[in-house]
Amino acid sequence: MSDGVQHVLGYLKLMHFENPNFYYAIRGDPSASNVFWIDAASRSNYTYFGDTIVFDTSYCSSDYKVPFATFTGLNHHGQPILFGCAVMLDQSEASYIWLFQTWLHAISGKSPISITIEPARFVQTAVSQVLPNTRLRYCKWSVFKEVQTRLAHLYESQPNIDAEFGKCVESESIEEFESRWGMLLEQYYLMDDEWMRSVYDARRMWVPVYMRDTFFGDHCGEGNKGRNIYFDGFITAETTLQVLIEDYKKAVGIWHEKELRADHDTSNTIPLLKTPSPMEKQAGSVYTKKIFMKFQEELFQTLANTATELEESGGVTLFRVAKFGEDHRDRIVTYNPIEAKATCGCQKFEFSGVICRHILAVFRAKNVLTLPSEYLLKRWTRNAKSGGSLDKHAAEEPTNSPESVTIRCDNLQQDVVKVGEEDAKYIQVYNVAMNALEEAAKKVAAVKNQGVAQGGSLANGENPLASCQPAMTLPMGDSKLENPSIQTTINGEKNHELLENIQKLVMNLNEKFDNCDRKCVHGH
C-alpha cells in the first residue's frame, strides 16, 4: 500500500500548506503507516458540537481494502459532522492509543462527554486510557448484528426472536429490561449460553436504559441504525487508498452543502405552529427546524398526557404523568416551582437534549408558559455557532510551554475559519468581516514590529519571531509501551511569523467568499 499511503500524504501536505490549521500526523514507516487528519472546519466545529462523538471502525474489517476509521458527531440540525479520519494499517492496541492521543491533541485537549464505539477490546482500552472521564458506549446495532450471527440458527427457525430481542433492549425501565431478558432466555433455552451471559454482563455499556443519564444526542440525529452514514455510498469494500481521498472530499462537500441547505431552510422558513402556546412559538424561534419538530411532537403529546400531583415536600412537588388509557406506563416528575426546574424518570432531556412530554405536561399544569433557558440546549439552536465555544484554551494564563503557543496559534486560526464558515453566506456581513480581518492583520503587524523594536518577548519568553506550530507529525513510539508518549516534530518549514498564517488565511477566505458569492448569484 506504499503508493497509496504516499498519495494520501501528498494530499495532506498540500492541505496543510493551503491552510496551516489543517492538522495531520503519521505513525510508523511511511510505507506501512497509520495516518490521522482533521481539517480546519472540523476543528472549529468540534468546539461547538464535540459533546458526543462516534468512533467508527467498521471500515477496518477484513471486508474492506482500506482500514478507514472516523470520528463523527452531530451538528445543530442532527446531521452527522466529521471530527477527523484515520487510515489504520496497524491496528494494534498501541496504535489506537496513539490515534486517540493524537486526536485529543488536535482538538486542543477537550474530551467529549460521551463516545460510541464498536465493541472492540483495543479501542475500548485506548478510550479508557486516553479519555478516562468520557462515558463509553458500545454501538447498539453492532451488538444486534453480532447476536444475529451468533444465534443464526434461532433467527432462521424462530421468526419472532428479532422483534422480541429488540423490544427487550428498548425497555423503558431497568426492571422491565431485566424481566424481558429473563423471559427471552427461558423462551429460547439460552439460560446456559455463555456468550449471551457476556452480552448481559456488558448491558451497562450498550442497553439504552442504563445510559440515559448521559448525553448521546440520540433520537435527534440521522441514521441512528448505522454507524457509516457520513461516508455511506462513498467508501465501499472496493475503495483503495488511491481513490480514498477523492471519496473523502466528495463526502465532505456533500455534507457541507446539506448543512448550508438546512441553515437556509431554518432561516427562511416560518415554523408551522400547532398550538397557540407561547412556549411553542418560543421554541420555533430558537431551535433549528429539525430540532423544533422534535420538540413540537413532545409538546403536542402533552394533550394526551395528564400530570397528577402526588405530594409536596421541602418546596419540591412530585407528579405522576401518564398517557390517557396507559396508566401502567406512567412517569414520575419532580418539580421545583421556585427555580422552575423539573426532572423526569425517562431522562429524555439528559439523553438527547430535548425536553420530554412528561416535564412539559407538568409545566402546562403549573402554567409555565415559556421554556426555562436551561432546557434550551444551545447546541440544538439556530445560534449554536455564535458566541463562545465549549472551551477556549486561549483564555488560560500564558505559559512557557511550546504547547501553549501552539494552542493559542490554533485558536486564532480557528476563529478566522469560523468567520469564514459563517459570514460568507451574506455579502454585507462578508464585507464587514473582511474589513475587520484586514484591520486585525495590520494591528498584529504593528504590535509585532513594536515588540521587536523594544526587544519584547512572547508569553513563553521567546523572541516575537519565534515559531508557531499549527500542525505536527508524530513519529512512531515503541509499540510495546502500554501508553506511548507523544513526541512532536514540526512538519514542513516552521512558521516564523503568525502574521503570515493570518494573511494566508485571509487570502484563502477571500477565494472562498468569492466562490460563495458566485454560487449565491446563480442560486446554488
Short mmCIF file of C-alpha atoms in Angstrom, two decimals:
data_model
loop_
_atom_site.label_atom_id
_atom_site.label_comp_id
_atom_site.label_asym_id
_atom_site.label_seq_id
_atom_site.Cartn_x
_atom_site.Cartn_y
_atom_site.Cartn_z
CA MET A 1 0.00 0.00 0.00
CA SER A 2 3.06 2.28 -0.07
CA ASP A 3 1.97 4.13 -3.23
CA GLY A 4 -1.48 4.69 -1.78
CA VAL A 5 -0.06 5.97 1.51
CA GLN A 6 2.19 8.39 -0.35
CA HIS A 7 -0.82 9.61 -2.34
CA VAL A 8 -2.71 10.29 0.89
CA LEU A 9 0.29 12.02 2.48
CA GLY A 10 0.73 14.18 -0.61
CA TYR A 11 -2.84 15.40 -0.29
CA LEU A 12 -2.46 16.08 3.43
CA LYS A 13 0.73 18.07 2.92
CA LEU A 14 -0.99 20.16 0.27
CA MET A 15 -3.98 20.82 2.53
CA HIS A 16 -1.70 21.89 5.38
CA PHE A 17 0.23 24.18 3.04
CA GLU A 18 -3.01 25.84 1.91
CA ASN A 19 -4.35 26.11 5.47
CA PRO A 20 -1.97 25.80 8.44
CA ASN A 21 -4.91 24.82 10.64
CA PHE A 22 -5.31 21.58 8.68
CA TYR A 23 -3.75 19.03 11.03
CA TYR A 24 -2.28 15.65 10.18
CA ALA A 25 0.03 13.15 11.85
CA ILE A 26 1.71 9.87 10.92
CA ARG A 27 2.91 6.92 12.97
CA GLY A 28 5.31 4.33 11.68
CA ASP A 29 7.19 3.72 8.47
CA PRO A 30 5.79 5.75 5.53
CA SER A 31 5.23 2.53 3.56
CA ALA A 32 3.07 0.95 6.27
CA SER A 33 1.95 3.78 8.49
CA ASN A 34 -1.08 4.95 10.38
CA VAL A 35 -2.24 8.37 9.25
CA PHE A 36 -4.60 10.77 11.01
CA TRP A 37 -6.01 14.06 9.76
CA ILE A 38 -8.60 16.67 10.66
CA ASP A 39 -9.40 19.75 8.59
CA ALA A 40 -9.83 23.30 9.87
CA ALA A 41 -13.62 23.26 9.66
CA SER A 42 -13.81 20.06 11.73
CA ARG A 43 -11.55 21.51 14.41
CA SER A 44 -13.75 24.58 14.55
CA ASN A 45 -17.00 22.59 14.60
CA TYR A 46 -15.72 20.42 17.43
CA THR A 47 -15.70 23.45 19.74
CA TYR A 48 -19.49 23.65 19.30
CA PHE A 49 -20.56 20.04 18.79
CA GLY A 50 -17.84 18.00 20.46
CA ASP A 51 -20.01 16.88 23.37
CA THR A 52 -20.77 13.44 21.93
CA ILE A 53 -18.85 11.53 19.27
CA VAL A 54 -18.88 8.23 17.41
CA PHE A 55 -15.63 6.45 16.64
CA ASP A 56 -16.38 4.13 13.75
CA THR A 57 -14.04 1.27 12.89
CA SER A 58 -16.45 -0.77 10.78
CA TYR A 59 -14.37 0.03 7.67
CA CYS A 60 -11.37 -1.56 9.42
CA SER A 61 -12.78 -5.07 8.98
CA SER A 62 -11.35 -7.55 6.50
CA ASP A 63 -14.29 -6.82 4.19
CA TYR A 64 -12.67 -3.53 3.15
CA LYS A 65 -9.43 -2.88 1.30
CA VAL A 66 -8.68 0.29 3.27
CA PRO A 67 -8.79 0.18 7.11
CA PHE A 68 -10.50 3.55 7.49
CA ALA A 69 -11.61 4.93 10.88
CA THR A 70 -13.65 8.06 11.51
CA PHE A 71 -14.57 10.43 14.34
CA THR A 72 -18.04 11.92 13.83
CA GLY A 73 -20.67 13.80 15.82
CA LEU A 74 -23.95 15.65 15.33
CA ASN A 75 -24.40 19.28 14.32
CA HIS A 76 -27.30 21.53 15.36
CA HIS A 77 -29.51 20.04 12.63
CA GLY A 78 -28.92 16.49 13.83
CA GLN A 79 -26.76 15.82 10.77
CA PRO A 80 -23.53 13.83 11.02
CA ILE A 81 -20.45 16.01 11.19
CA LEU A 82 -16.84 14.96 10.76
CA PHE A 83 -14.22 15.34 13.51
CA GLY A 84 -11.30 13.52 11.91
CA CYS A 85 -10.24 10.43 9.93
CA ALA A 86 -7.50 7.84 10.07
CA VAL A 87 -6.02 5.10 7.92
CA MET A 88 -5.07 2.31 10.35
CA LEU A 89 -2.71 -0.08 8.57
CA ASP A 90 -1.53 -1.21 12.01
CA GLN A 91 -4.46 -1.93 14.32
CA SER A 92 -2.57 -2.79 17.48
CA GLU A 93 -3.53 -1.53 20.92
CA ALA A 94 -0.60 0.90 20.87
CA SER A 95 -1.78 2.27 17.52
CA TYR A 96 -5.25 3.05 18.83
CA ILE A 97 -3.78 4.69 21.92
CA TRP A 98 -1.61 6.82 19.63
CA LEU A 99 -4.63 7.70 17.50
CA PHE A 100 -6.74 8.89 20.42
CA GLN A 101 -3.82 10.83 21.91
CA THR A 102 -3.22 12.49 18.55
CA TRP A 103 -6.88 13.28 18.02
CA LEU A 104 -7.19 14.74 21.52
CA HIS A 105 -4.15 16.93 20.87
CA ALA A 106 -5.65 18.14 17.58
CA ILE A 107 -8.88 19.26 19.26
CA SER A 108 -6.97 21.16 21.97
CA GLY A 109 -7.38 18.54 24.67
CA LYS A 110 -11.16 18.91 25.09
CA SER A 111 -12.60 15.47 25.88
CA PRO A 112 -16.19 14.70 24.80
CA ILE A 113 -18.93 13.90 27.30
CA SER A 114 -19.63 10.57 25.61
CA ILE A 115 -18.30 8.31 22.89
CA THR A 116 -19.85 5.41 20.99
CA ILE A 117 -17.54 2.69 19.65
CA GLU A 118 -17.62 -0.75 18.10
CA PRO A 119 -17.23 -3.44 20.81
CA ALA A 120 -13.51 -3.97 20.17
CA ARG A 121 -11.06 -4.58 23.01
CA PHE A 122 -8.17 -2.48 21.66
CA VAL A 123 -10.44 0.50 21.04
CA GLN A 124 -12.03 0.22 24.47
CA THR A 125 -8.59 0.12 26.09
CA ALA A 126 -7.49 3.22 24.18
CA VAL A 127 -10.62 5.16 25.11
CA SER A 128 -10.36 4.19 28.77
CA GLN A 129 -6.73 5.26 28.88
CA VAL A 130 -6.87 8.50 26.87
CA LEU A 131 -10.44 9.63 27.69
CA PRO A 132 -10.95 8.38 31.26
CA ASN A 133 -13.72 10.88 32.04
CA THR A 134 -15.72 10.20 28.86
CA ARG A 135 -18.78 7.90 29.08
CA LEU A 136 -18.16 4.89 26.86
CA ARG A 137 -20.93 3.11 24.97
CA TYR A 138 -20.95 0.20 22.56
CA CYS A 139 -22.77 0.67 19.28
CA LYS A 140 -26.13 -0.99 19.88
CA TRP A 141 -26.54 -2.02 16.26
CA SER A 142 -23.16 -3.74 16.26
CA VAL A 143 -24.33 -5.79 19.24
CA PHE A 144 -27.55 -6.63 17.37
CA LYS A 145 -25.55 -7.76 14.34
CA GLU A 146 -23.31 -9.96 16.48
CA VAL A 147 -26.32 -11.52 18.20
CA GLN A 148 -27.84 -12.36 14.82
CA THR A 149 -24.58 -14.02 13.77
CA ARG A 150 -24.10 -15.98 16.99
CA LEU A 151 -27.73 -17.09 17.15
CA ALA A 152 -28.18 -17.62 13.41
CA HIS A 153 -29.87 -20.97 13.96
CA LEU A 154 -32.57 -19.33 16.12
CA TYR A 155 -33.05 -16.39 13.77
CA GLU A 156 -33.66 -18.84 10.94
CA SER A 157 -36.08 -21.09 12.83
CA GLN A 158 -37.76 -18.53 15.13
CA PRO A 159 -39.02 -15.53 13.10
CA ASN A 160 -40.17 -13.61 16.19
CA ILE A 161 -36.88 -13.58 18.05
CA ASP A 162 -35.57 -10.47 16.29
CA ALA A 163 -38.59 -8.35 17.27
CA GLU A 164 -38.63 -9.75 20.80
CA PHE A 165 -34.93 -9.08 21.32
CA GLY A 166 -35.35 -5.53 20.03
CA LYS A 167 -38.34 -4.94 22.31
CA CYS A 168 -36.32 -6.17 25.27
CA VAL A 169 -33.39 -3.85 24.51
CA GLU A 170 -35.70 -0.84 24.10
CA SER A 171 -37.31 -1.34 27.52
CA GLU A 172 -38.28 1.89 29.28
CA SER A 173 -37.05 0.86 32.72
CA ILE A 174 -34.31 -1.31 34.17
CA GLU A 175 -36.91 -3.54 35.83
CA GLU A 176 -38.68 -4.03 32.52
CA PHE A 177 -35.43 -4.92 30.76
CA GLU A 178 -34.42 -7.43 33.43
CA SER A 179 -37.83 -9.11 33.27
CA ARG A 180 -37.91 -9.29 29.47
CA TRP A 181 -34.33 -10.55 29.27
CA GLY A 182 -35.10 -13.39 31.65
CA MET A 183 -38.20 -14.40 29.68
CA LEU A 184 -36.23 -14.24 26.42
CA LEU A 185 -33.58 -16.62 27.73
CA GLU A 186 -36.19 -19.05 29.01
CA GLN A 187 -38.30 -18.97 25.86
CA TYR A 188 -35.35 -19.79 23.58
CA TYR A 189 -33.44 -22.02 26.03
CA LEU A 190 -30.47 -19.68 26.32
CA MET A 191 -30.10 -19.72 30.12
CA ASP A 192 -26.79 -21.60 29.91
CA ASP A 193 -25.42 -19.80 26.85
CA GLU A 194 -22.07 -18.31 27.95
CA TRP A 195 -21.92 -15.79 25.12
CA MET A 196 -25.37 -14.41 25.96
CA ARG A 197 -24.19 -14.18 29.56
CA SER A 198 -21.29 -12.00 28.41
CA VAL A 199 -23.72 -9.79 26.46
CA TYR A 200 -25.84 -9.40 29.58
CA ASP A 201 -22.81 -8.67 31.76
CA ALA A 202 -21.94 -5.78 29.42
CA ARG A 203 -25.52 -4.40 29.43
CA ARG A 204 -24.48 -1.12 31.09
CA MET A 205 -22.29 -0.45 28.05
CA TRP A 206 -24.96 -0.75 25.34
CA VAL A 207 -28.55 -1.07 26.62
CA PRO A 208 -30.11 2.44 26.40
CA VAL A 209 -31.99 2.36 29.71
CA TYR A 210 -28.70 2.07 31.61
CA MET A 211 -27.18 5.08 29.88
CA ARG A 212 -29.95 7.65 29.77
CA ASP A 213 -28.32 9.85 32.39
CA THR A 214 -25.64 10.85 29.85
CA PHE A 215 -25.92 12.98 26.71
CA PHE A 216 -25.53 11.00 23.49
CA GLY A 217 -27.75 13.11 21.22
CA ASP A 218 -29.86 10.06 20.37
CA HIS A 219 -33.23 10.43 18.63
CA CYS A 220 -32.10 13.76 17.18
CA GLY A 221 -29.60 12.55 14.60
CA GLU A 222 -29.86 10.97 11.17
CA GLY A 223 -29.09 7.32 10.62
CA ASN A 224 -29.42 6.07 14.19
CA LYS A 225 -29.43 2.49 12.89
CA GLY A 226 -25.98 2.70 11.35
CA ARG A 227 -22.53 3.97 12.06
CA ASN A 228 -21.40 4.74 8.50
CA ILE A 229 -23.91 7.30 7.35
CA TYR A 230 -21.33 10.07 6.81
CA PHE A 231 -19.41 8.04 4.23
CA ASP A 232 -22.29 5.77 3.24
CA GLY A 233 -22.27 5.47 -0.54
CA PHE A 234 -18.74 6.85 -0.82
CA ILE A 235 -16.48 4.32 0.89
CA THR A 236 -17.09 0.76 -0.34
CA ALA A 237 -15.42 -2.62 0.02
CA GLU A 238 -13.55 -1.90 -3.22
CA THR A 239 -12.26 1.55 -2.25
CA THR A 240 -8.47 1.75 -2.47
CA LEU A 241 -6.08 4.25 -0.91
CA GLN A 242 -5.60 5.83 -4.34
CA VAL A 243 -9.28 6.80 -4.56
CA LEU A 244 -9.94 7.26 -0.83
CA ILE A 245 -9.11 10.96 -0.84
CA GLU A 246 -11.48 11.69 -3.74
CA ASP A 247 -14.29 9.84 -1.96
CA TYR A 248 -13.44 11.69 1.25
CA LYS A 249 -13.60 15.08 -0.49
CA LYS A 250 -16.93 14.24 -2.13
CA ALA A 251 -18.49 13.21 1.18
CA VAL A 252 -17.22 16.31 2.98
CA GLY A 253 -18.52 18.55 0.21
CA ILE A 254 -21.97 16.99 0.12
CA TRP A 255 -22.47 17.09 3.89
CA HIS A 256 -21.30 20.71 3.95
CA GLU A 257 -23.91 21.55 1.32
CA LYS A 258 -26.57 19.73 3.34
CA GLU A 259 -25.70 21.79 6.40
CA LEU A 260 -25.89 25.03 4.41
CA ARG A 261 -29.25 23.93 3.00
CA ALA A 262 -30.53 23.16 6.49
CA ASP A 263 -29.28 26.56 7.68
CA HIS A 264 -31.15 28.20 4.82
CA ASP A 265 -34.35 26.26 5.49
CA THR A 266 -34.22 27.16 9.17
CA SER A 267 -33.59 30.85 8.49
CA ASN A 268 -36.13 31.25 5.69
CA THR A 269 -39.00 29.03 6.83
CA ILE A 270 -41.62 30.23 9.29
CA PRO A 271 -42.33 27.40 11.77
CA LEU A 272 -45.81 25.94 11.40
CA LEU A 273 -47.31 26.10 14.89
CA LYS A 274 -49.87 23.53 16.02
CA THR A 275 -50.99 25.34 19.17
CA PRO A 276 -51.33 28.93 20.45
CA SER A 277 -48.75 28.11 23.13
CA PRO A 278 -46.14 30.85 23.78
CA MET A 279 -43.70 28.04 24.51
CA GLU A 280 -44.14 26.57 21.04
CA LYS A 281 -43.63 29.98 19.46
CA GLN A 282 -40.51 30.49 21.58
CA ALA A 283 -39.06 27.12 20.59
CA GLY A 284 -39.82 27.77 16.92
CA SER A 285 -37.75 30.93 17.00
CA VAL A 286 -34.81 29.36 18.85
CA TYR A 287 -34.37 25.77 17.65
CA THR A 288 -33.24 24.71 14.20
CA LYS A 289 -36.05 23.43 12.02
CA LYS A 290 -35.44 19.72 12.62
CA ILE A 291 -34.97 20.02 16.38
CA PHE A 292 -38.05 22.21 16.65
CA MET A 293 -40.07 19.43 15.03
CA LYS A 294 -38.75 17.03 17.69
CA PHE A 295 -39.78 19.45 20.44
CA GLN A 296 -43.12 20.16 18.79
CA GLU A 297 -44.02 16.47 18.83
CA GLU A 298 -43.27 16.29 22.56
CA LEU A 299 -45.38 19.39 23.21
CA PHE A 300 -48.24 18.05 21.09
CA GLN A 301 -48.22 14.78 23.06
CA THR A 302 -48.91 16.67 26.30
CA LEU A 303 -52.52 16.94 25.10
CA ALA A 304 -52.85 13.20 25.78
CA ASN A 305 -50.75 13.16 28.97
CA THR A 306 -52.13 14.17 32.34
CA ALA A 307 -49.99 15.40 35.23
CA THR A 308 -51.34 14.42 38.65
CA GLU A 309 -49.84 15.97 41.77
CA LEU A 310 -48.82 13.32 44.31
CA GLU A 311 -47.09 15.12 47.17
CA GLU A 312 -45.10 18.21 48.14
CA SER A 313 -42.07 18.24 50.43
CA GLY A 314 -39.37 20.83 51.01
CA GLY A 315 -40.55 23.03 48.18
CA VAL A 316 -40.41 20.16 45.65
CA THR A 317 -43.59 18.70 44.17
CA LEU A 318 -43.92 15.14 42.91
CA PHE A 319 -46.09 14.50 39.82
CA ARG A 320 -47.29 11.35 38.14
CA VAL A 321 -47.63 11.74 34.37
CA ALA A 322 -49.39 9.16 32.21
CA LYS A 323 -50.96 8.99 28.77
CA PHE A 324 -54.72 8.58 28.72
CA GLY A 325 -55.54 4.87 28.86
CA GLU A 326 -51.95 3.86 29.65
CA ASP A 327 -51.74 4.40 33.39
CA HIS A 328 -49.36 1.45 33.72
CA ARG A 329 -46.72 3.35 31.72
CA ASP A 330 -46.56 6.39 33.97
CA ARG A 331 -43.55 8.60 34.68
CA ILE A 332 -42.61 10.40 37.87
CA VAL A 333 -41.61 14.06 37.54
CA THR A 334 -40.15 16.19 40.34
CA TYR A 335 -40.82 19.92 40.05
CA ASN A 336 -39.25 22.87 41.86
CA PRO A 337 -41.58 25.87 41.37
CA ILE A 338 -39.11 28.41 42.75
CA GLU A 339 -36.41 27.52 40.23
CA ALA A 340 -38.87 26.35 37.55
CA LYS A 341 -36.84 23.15 37.22
CA ALA A 342 -38.09 19.62 36.70
CA THR A 343 -36.58 16.17 36.24
CA CYS A 344 -38.25 13.11 34.75
CA GLY A 345 -37.62 9.41 35.19
CA CYS A 346 -37.47 8.91 31.42
CA GLN A 347 -34.32 11.10 31.27
CA LYS A 348 -35.01 12.09 27.69
CA PHE A 349 -33.55 15.55 28.19
CA GLU A 350 -30.35 14.21 29.72
CA PHE A 351 -30.01 11.65 26.91
CA SER A 352 -30.99 13.69 23.85
CA GLY A 353 -31.00 17.34 24.90
CA VAL A 354 -34.69 17.81 24.02
CA ILE A 355 -37.21 18.16 26.84
CA CYS A 356 -39.75 15.35 27.27
CA ARG A 357 -43.55 15.41 27.11
CA HIS A 358 -43.78 14.48 30.79
CA ILE A 359 -42.00 17.61 32.03
CA LEU A 360 -43.93 19.68 29.51
CA ALA A 361 -47.17 18.25 30.90
CA VAL A 362 -46.14 19.39 34.39
CA PHE A 363 -45.20 22.83 33.05
CA ARG A 364 -48.62 23.09 31.42
CA ALA A 365 -50.31 22.08 34.69
CA LYS A 366 -48.31 24.70 36.61
CA ASN A 367 -48.88 27.39 34.00
CA VAL A 368 -45.22 27.68 32.96
CA LEU A 369 -45.69 29.44 29.62
CA THR A 370 -42.12 29.60 28.30
CA LEU A 371 -39.21 27.19 28.40
CA PRO A 372 -36.62 27.95 31.10
CA SER A 373 -33.27 28.66 29.45
CA GLU A 374 -31.61 25.53 30.84
CA TYR A 375 -33.92 23.37 28.69
CA LEU A 376 -32.85 25.17 25.51
CA LEU A 377 -29.59 23.37 24.81
CA LYS A 378 -27.53 25.78 22.72
CA ARG A 379 -26.06 23.02 20.54
CA TRP A 380 -29.56 22.46 19.06
CA THR A 381 -30.32 26.14 18.40
CA ARG A 382 -30.04 28.39 15.36
CA ASN A 383 -27.21 30.26 17.08
CA ALA A 384 -25.23 27.16 18.04
CA LYS A 385 -22.10 28.52 16.37
CA SER A 386 -22.35 32.05 17.73
CA GLY A 387 -20.61 33.39 20.82
CA GLY A 388 -18.23 31.31 22.89
CA SER A 389 -17.35 27.71 22.17
CA LEU A 390 -17.41 24.74 24.53
CA ASP A 391 -13.87 25.51 25.58
CA LYS A 392 -11.37 28.26 24.88
CA HIS A 393 -7.82 27.49 25.89
CA ALA A 394 -6.69 30.91 24.78
CA ALA A 395 -8.34 32.31 27.90
CA GLU A 396 -5.85 30.45 30.07
CA GLU A 397 -2.86 32.19 31.61
CA PRO A 398 0.18 32.25 29.26
CA THR A 399 2.79 29.60 29.97
CA ASN A 400 6.33 28.93 28.82
CA SER A 401 5.45 25.63 27.15
CA PRO A 402 5.54 25.24 23.36
CA GLU A 403 2.13 23.53 23.63
CA SER A 404 0.65 26.76 25.00
CA VAL A 405 1.95 28.68 21.98
CA THR A 406 0.53 26.03 19.67
CA ILE A 407 -2.89 26.17 21.32
CA ARG A 408 -3.05 29.98 21.11
CA CYS A 409 -2.00 29.83 17.48
CA ASP A 410 -4.63 27.18 16.75
CA ASN A 411 -7.36 29.18 18.48
CA LEU A 412 -6.55 32.32 16.49
CA GLN A 413 -6.64 30.39 13.24
CA GLN A 414 -9.83 28.53 14.18
CA ASP A 415 -11.56 31.84 14.91
CA VAL A 416 -10.65 33.06 11.42
CA VAL A 417 -12.06 29.85 9.96
CA LYS A 418 -15.27 30.32 11.96
CA VAL A 419 -15.64 33.78 10.45
CA GLY A 420 -15.25 32.24 7.02
CA GLU A 421 -17.76 29.45 7.64
CA GLU A 422 -20.47 31.73 8.98
CA ASP A 423 -20.02 35.12 7.35
CA ALA A 424 -19.51 34.04 3.75
CA LYS A 425 -23.24 33.37 3.50
CA TYR A 426 -24.20 37.04 3.35
CA ILE A 427 -22.40 39.61 1.17
CA GLN A 428 -22.93 42.53 3.56
CA VAL A 429 -21.68 40.56 6.55
CA TYR A 430 -18.79 39.25 4.46
CA ASN A 431 -17.64 42.80 3.66
CA VAL A 432 -17.66 43.74 7.34
CA ALA A 433 -15.79 40.57 8.28
CA MET A 434 -13.12 41.05 5.63
CA ASN A 435 -12.51 44.66 6.65
CA ALA A 436 -12.16 43.54 10.27
CA LEU A 437 -9.73 40.75 9.37
CA GLU A 438 -7.57 43.06 7.25
CA GLU A 439 -7.53 45.65 10.03
CA ALA A 440 -6.60 42.94 12.53
CA ALA A 441 -3.69 41.84 10.36
CA LYS A 442 -2.38 45.42 10.27
CA LYS A 443 -2.65 45.74 14.05
CA VAL A 444 -0.86 42.41 14.57
CA ALA A 445 1.98 43.63 12.34
CA ALA A 446 2.20 46.93 14.22
CA VAL A 447 2.29 45.28 17.64
CA LYS A 448 4.83 42.72 16.49
CA ASN A 449 7.11 45.39 14.98
CA GLN A 450 6.84 47.42 18.16
CA GLY A 451 7.79 44.34 20.18
CA VAL A 452 10.86 43.73 18.00
CA ALA A 453 11.96 47.38 18.29
CA GLN A 454 11.67 47.30 22.07
CA GLY A 455 13.20 43.83 22.46
CA GLY A 456 9.92 42.44 23.73
CA SER A 457 9.12 38.80 24.24
CA LEU A 458 6.17 36.49 23.88
CA ALA A 459 4.23 34.76 26.65
CA ASN A 460 6.74 31.92 26.61
CA GLY A 461 9.67 34.29 26.98
CA GLU A 462 10.91 33.84 23.44
CA ASN A 463 11.59 36.39 20.74
CA PRO A 464 8.41 37.58 18.94
CA LEU A 465 9.66 35.90 15.77
CA ALA A 466 9.65 32.50 17.47
CA SER A 467 7.89 29.75 15.60
CA CYS A 468 4.20 28.96 15.79
CA GLN A 469 3.30 25.30 15.31
CA PRO A 470 -0.21 24.80 13.90
CA ALA A 471 0.32 21.25 12.67
CA MET A 472 2.67 18.45 13.59
CA THR A 473 3.72 14.94 12.70
CA LEU A 474 4.08 12.41 15.47
CA PRO A 475 6.75 9.75 14.96
CA MET A 476 6.20 6.17 15.91
CA GLY A 477 6.73 5.32 19.55
CA ASP A 478 7.63 1.93 20.97
CA SER A 479 4.67 -0.30 20.13
CA LYS A 480 5.43 -2.34 23.24
CA LEU A 481 4.59 0.55 25.51
CA GLU A 482 1.11 0.49 27.03
CA ASN A 483 0.86 4.27 26.79
CA PRO A 484 3.38 5.61 24.30
CA SER A 485 4.16 9.26 24.85
CA ILE A 486 3.53 11.74 22.09
CA GLN A 487 6.71 13.35 20.80
CA THR A 488 6.10 16.15 18.35
CA THR A 489 8.22 17.32 15.45
CA ILE A 490 7.44 20.13 13.10
CA ASN A 491 6.04 19.08 9.73
CA GLY A 492 7.50 21.14 6.91
CA GLU A 493 9.07 24.57 7.33
CA LYS A 494 8.49 26.47 10.55
CA ASN A 495 6.08 29.37 10.50
CA HIS A 496 8.30 32.17 11.74
CA GLU A 497 5.55 34.75 11.84
CA LEU A 498 1.96 34.35 12.98
CA LEU A 499 1.12 37.23 10.65
CA GLU A 500 1.98 35.09 7.63
CA ASN A 501 -0.56 32.48 8.76
CA ILE A 502 -3.27 35.07 9.25
CA GLN A 503 -2.54 36.70 5.88
CA LYS A 504 -2.61 33.29 4.19
CA LEU A 505 -5.96 32.51 5.81
CA VAL A 506 -7.34 35.88 4.74
CA MET A 507 -6.31 35.15 1.14
CA ASN A 508 -7.93 31.71 1.30
CA LEU A 509 -11.08 33.18 2.78
CA ASN A 510 -11.19 35.78 0.00
CA GLU A 511 -11.19 32.99 -2.56
CA LYS A 512 -13.84 31.00 -0.67
CA PHE A 513 -16.03 34.08 -0.27
CA ASP A 514 -15.75 34.92 -3.97
CA ASN A 515 -16.85 31.38 -4.83
CA CYS A 516 -19.71 31.62 -2.35
CA ASP A 517 -20.82 34.94 -3.85
CA ARG A 518 -20.89 33.43 -7.33
CA LYS A 519 -22.96 30.49 -6.06
CA CYS A 520 -25.39 32.84 -4.35
CA VAL A 521 -25.77 34.91 -7.54
CA HIS A 522 -26.55 31.80 -9.58
CA GLY A 523 -28.94 30.45 -6.95
CA HIS A 524 -26.86 27.46 -5.85
#
